Structure formats: structure tokens, C-alpha cells
Tab-separated table of C-alpha atoms in Angstrom:
chain	number	residue	atom	x	y	z
A	1	MET	CA	-21.299	16.145	3.886
A	2	LEU	CA	-17.479	15.520	4.360
A	3	ARG	CA	-17.302	12.032	3.855
A	4	VAL	CA	-14.900	9.858	5.993
A	5	ARG	CA	-13.136	6.167	6.906
A	6	LYS	CA	-12.029	5.535	10.346
A	7	LEU	CA	-8.053	4.573	10.021
A	8	ASN	CA	-7.975	1.413	13.339
A	9	ALA	CA	-4.284	2.159	15.492
A	10	ARG	CA	-3.595	-1.146	13.741
A	11	LYS	CA	-3.431	-0.479	10.231
A	12	ARG	CA	-3.925	-2.697	7.331
A	13	ILE	CA	-0.655	-2.135	5.075
A	14	ALA	CA	0.081	-3.368	1.449
A	15	LEU	CA	3.837	-4.720	0.816
A	16	VAL	CA	4.601	-4.170	-2.880
A	17	ALA	CA	8.280	-3.862	-4.570
A	18	HIS	CA	9.227	-4.703	-8.021
A	19	ASP	CA	11.983	-7.206	-8.842
A	20	ASN	CA	14.522	-5.179	-8.627
A	21	LYS	CA	13.857	-3.277	-5.385
A	22	LYS	CA	12.408	-6.402	-3.534
A	23	LYS	CA	15.789	-6.307	-1.346
A	24	ASP	CA	15.659	-2.702	-0.669
A	25	LEU	CA	11.511	-3.602	0.471
A	26	ILE	CA	12.629	-6.627	2.664
A	27	GLU	CA	15.882	-4.687	3.965
A	28	TRP	CA	13.418	-1.883	4.959
A	29	ALA	CA	10.671	-4.541	6.818
A	30	GLU	CA	13.116	-6.131	8.723
A	31	PHE	CA	14.888	-2.608	9.714
A	32	ASN	CA	10.731	-2.146	10.911
A	33	LYS	CA	10.026	-5.799	12.169
A	34	THR	CA	8.769	-4.766	15.658
A	35	VAL	CA	6.487	-1.866	14.163
A	36	LEU	CA	4.804	-3.919	11.435
A	37	ALA	CA	4.311	-6.355	13.711
A	38	ARG	CA	1.591	-4.522	15.127
A	39	HIS	CA	0.255	-4.107	11.710
A	40	GLU	CA	-1.605	-6.685	9.124
A	41	LEU	CA	0.151	-7.145	6.590
A	42	ILE	CA	-1.081	-7.476	2.930
A	43	ALA	CA	1.701	-8.743	0.205
A	44	THR	CA	1.726	-9.789	-3.653
A	45	GLY	CA	2.886	-12.561	-4.457
A	46	THR	CA	6.515	-13.358	-4.419
A	47	THR	CA	7.228	-10.802	-2.129
A	48	GLY	CA	4.727	-11.473	0.805
A	49	LYS	CA	6.525	-15.397	0.582
A	50	LEU	CA	10.244	-13.055	0.918
A	51	LEU	CA	8.433	-11.430	3.833
A	52	GLU	CA	6.630	-14.095	5.739
A	53	ASN	CA	9.794	-15.754	5.236
A	54	SER	CA	11.994	-12.494	6.851
A	55	LEU	CA	10.109	-11.616	8.984
A	56	ASP	CA	8.743	-14.995	10.556
A	57	ARG	CA	5.186	-13.327	11.127
A	58	PRO	CA	2.370	-14.287	8.389
A	59	VAL	CA	1.685	-11.910	5.784
A	60	LYS	CA	-1.385	-12.423	3.681
A	61	ALA	CA	-0.116	-13.291	-0.147
A	62	LEU	CA	-2.244	-12.284	-2.971
A	63	LEU	CA	-1.551	-13.002	-7.006
A	64	SER	CA	1.971	-11.694	-8.269
A	65	GLY	CA	1.856	-8.058	-9.313
A	66	PRO	CA	1.884	-8.795	-12.922
A	67	LEU	CA	-0.732	-11.901	-12.259
A	68	GLY	CA	-3.516	-10.128	-10.797
A	69	GLY	CA	-1.763	-9.100	-7.792
A	70	ASP	CA	-1.626	-5.699	-8.195
A	71	GLN	CA	-5.185	-5.413	-9.134
A	72	GLN	CA	-6.424	-7.650	-6.603
A	73	ILE	CA	-4.634	-4.426	-3.828
A	74	GLY	CA	-6.235	-1.999	-6.514
A	75	ALA	CA	-9.756	-3.750	-5.459
A	76	LEU	CA	-8.915	-4.335	-1.600
A	77	ILE	CA	-8.366	-0.229	-1.954
A	78	ALA	CA	-11.909	0.572	-3.679
A	79	SER	CA	-13.695	-1.306	-1.367
A	80	GLY	CA	-11.381	0.618	1.514
A	81	ASP	CA	-10.131	-3.098	2.799
A	82	LEU	CA	-6.354	-1.022	2.791
A	83	ASP	CA	-5.171	1.590	4.404
A	84	VAL	CA	-1.109	1.988	3.460
A	85	LEU	CA	0.062	1.129	0.676
A	86	ILE	CA	4.281	0.557	0.445
A	87	PHE	CA	5.477	0.315	-3.342
A	88	PHE	CA	8.576	-0.069	-3.463
A	89	TRP	CA	9.133	0.171	-7.662
A	90	ASP	CA	12.183	0.595	-9.826
A	91	PRO	CA	12.140	3.837	-11.370
A	92	MET	CA	14.928	2.909	-14.222
A	93	GLU	CA	13.103	-0.010	-15.652
A	94	ALA	CA	10.356	-0.184	-17.804
A	95	GLN	CA	7.959	-2.986	-16.734
A	96	PRO	CA	5.803	-5.271	-18.683
A	97	HIS	CA	2.895	-4.786	-16.056
A	98	ASP	CA	3.492	-0.254	-16.211
A	99	SER	CA	-0.509	0.247	-16.803
A	100	ASP	CA	-1.429	-2.119	-14.000
A	101	VAL	CA	0.896	-0.215	-11.579
A	102	LYS	CA	-0.439	3.409	-13.011
A	103	ALA	CA	-3.730	2.192	-12.425
A	104	LEU	CA	-2.617	1.013	-8.679
A	105	LEU	CA	-1.670	4.786	-7.780
A	106	ARG	CA	-4.306	5.958	-9.557
A	107	VAL	CA	-6.913	4.285	-6.875
A	108	ALA	CA	-4.441	5.189	-4.207
A	109	ILE	CA	-4.621	8.427	-4.662
A	110	ALA	CA	-8.076	9.042	-5.720
A	111	TRP	CA	-9.249	7.351	-3.009
A	112	ASN	CA	-6.478	9.180	-0.233
A	113	VAL	CA	-4.845	6.142	1.084
A	114	ILE	CA	-1.067	7.099	2.200
A	115	VAL	CA	1.097	5.510	-0.137
A	116	ALA	CA	5.467	5.664	-0.042
A	117	ASN	CA	6.905	4.825	-3.383
A	118	ASP	CA	10.738	4.530	-1.655
A	119	ARG	CA	11.952	4.012	2.157
A	120	ALA	CA	12.563	7.509	3.391
A	121	THR	CA	8.750	8.250	2.783
A	122	ALA	CA	8.101	5.211	3.923
A	123	ASP	CA	10.012	5.652	6.983
A	124	PHE	CA	8.157	8.916	7.371
A	125	ILE	CA	4.686	7.489	7.717
A	126	LEU	CA	5.842	3.987	9.894
A	127	THR	CA	7.386	6.327	12.291
A	128	SER	CA	4.461	8.803	12.482
A	129	PRO	CA	2.391	9.072	15.400
A	130	LEU	CA	-0.695	9.321	13.432
A	131	MET	CA	0.259	5.198	12.844
A	132	SER	CA	-0.657	4.047	16.225
A	133	GLU	CA	-3.693	5.426	16.545
A	134	GLU	CA	-6.730	5.872	14.995
A	135	TYR	CA	-7.136	8.613	12.323
A	136	MET	CA	-10.091	9.793	10.047
A	137	VAL	CA	-8.895	10.088	6.195
A	138	ASN	CA	-11.241	12.374	4.280
A	139	ILE	CA	-12.854	10.422	1.069
A	140	PRO	CA	-13.168	12.698	-1.572
A	141	ASP	CA	-16.572	13.322	-3.213
A	142	TYR	CA	-17.457	11.720	-6.673
A	143	THR	CA	-20.867	12.683	-7.071
A	144	SER	CA	-20.749	14.954	-9.971
A	145	TYR	CA	-17.901	13.019	-12.033
A	146	LEU	CA	-20.101	10.027	-11.127
A	147	ASN	CA	-23.098	11.853	-12.258
A	148	ARG	CA	-21.900	13.732	-15.533
A	149	LYS	CA	-23.336	13.820	-19.070
A	150	ILE	CA	-22.132	11.131	-20.926
């Protein structure tokens, strides 16, 4: 049986950026301020504070990514409480919490969450007609994985 999760017209969007990408994310968010105002914004620590000041609107700020914010976003994904992950990560610099980043991206893909890791993809997602309407997301069936013999 196919399982689905309904995304409302007002999406729950997580915004995350590595230090070297925070400026890019803030610029992107300012450029898309009007569209983002229609959605609920969630961000990790410093990024959340920067976005709230820049956009002049509330942003639910979680912990800093390396201090547990990445896991908090992962938990929102696993519980079905997040629709979109915009994560501008720095591919040129190793991060001390690379394992957290990999885990976050893994859980996002596992639960079929919409993910953008760069500005071009984020632009395509945000300008999609599907962003302003309800959308049904297929949820993968992990029954055989959960019932496997260990």
C-alpha cells in the first residue's frame, strides 16, 4: 500500500548554511522575501538569527548545527514536521560535523523531503507552482527493512 504525506500550501521550510555559505543564503532569502513570507521558516542557530534580522519576520531558531541543530532538523523530518530543506553547504571545506550533515541529508532523502543544496536548485523549488498548493508526497515503505532478520 502506498503511503503519502500531505504538504499544505504553507510549507515548513528549514534554512541551513555553513559559515562560508551564510552570506549566500541570506542574499537568496532577501531576494525571495515575498515568497518566503508565505511559509513557516525554521533555521539552525546563527542562521536563524541572521535570517530573522534580514527578513524582518519570525524564524524559529533551533540550536547551532554542530551543537545539535542538524539533529533537530533531522528529527522534524523523521516526524513528518518539515516539508523543505534548503541547506547551502560548503563543498570546499571539511566541517567538524560532517557526519551530522551526512546524517541530515540521509534522513531527508529517506523520507522524500524536498532538498536544495545550492541557489539554483533553491530557486527552482521556490518558483515551482507546487510551492503554493497542496502536494502529496509518497513515503517510502521501509517495512521489509524494519522486519529484516538481524
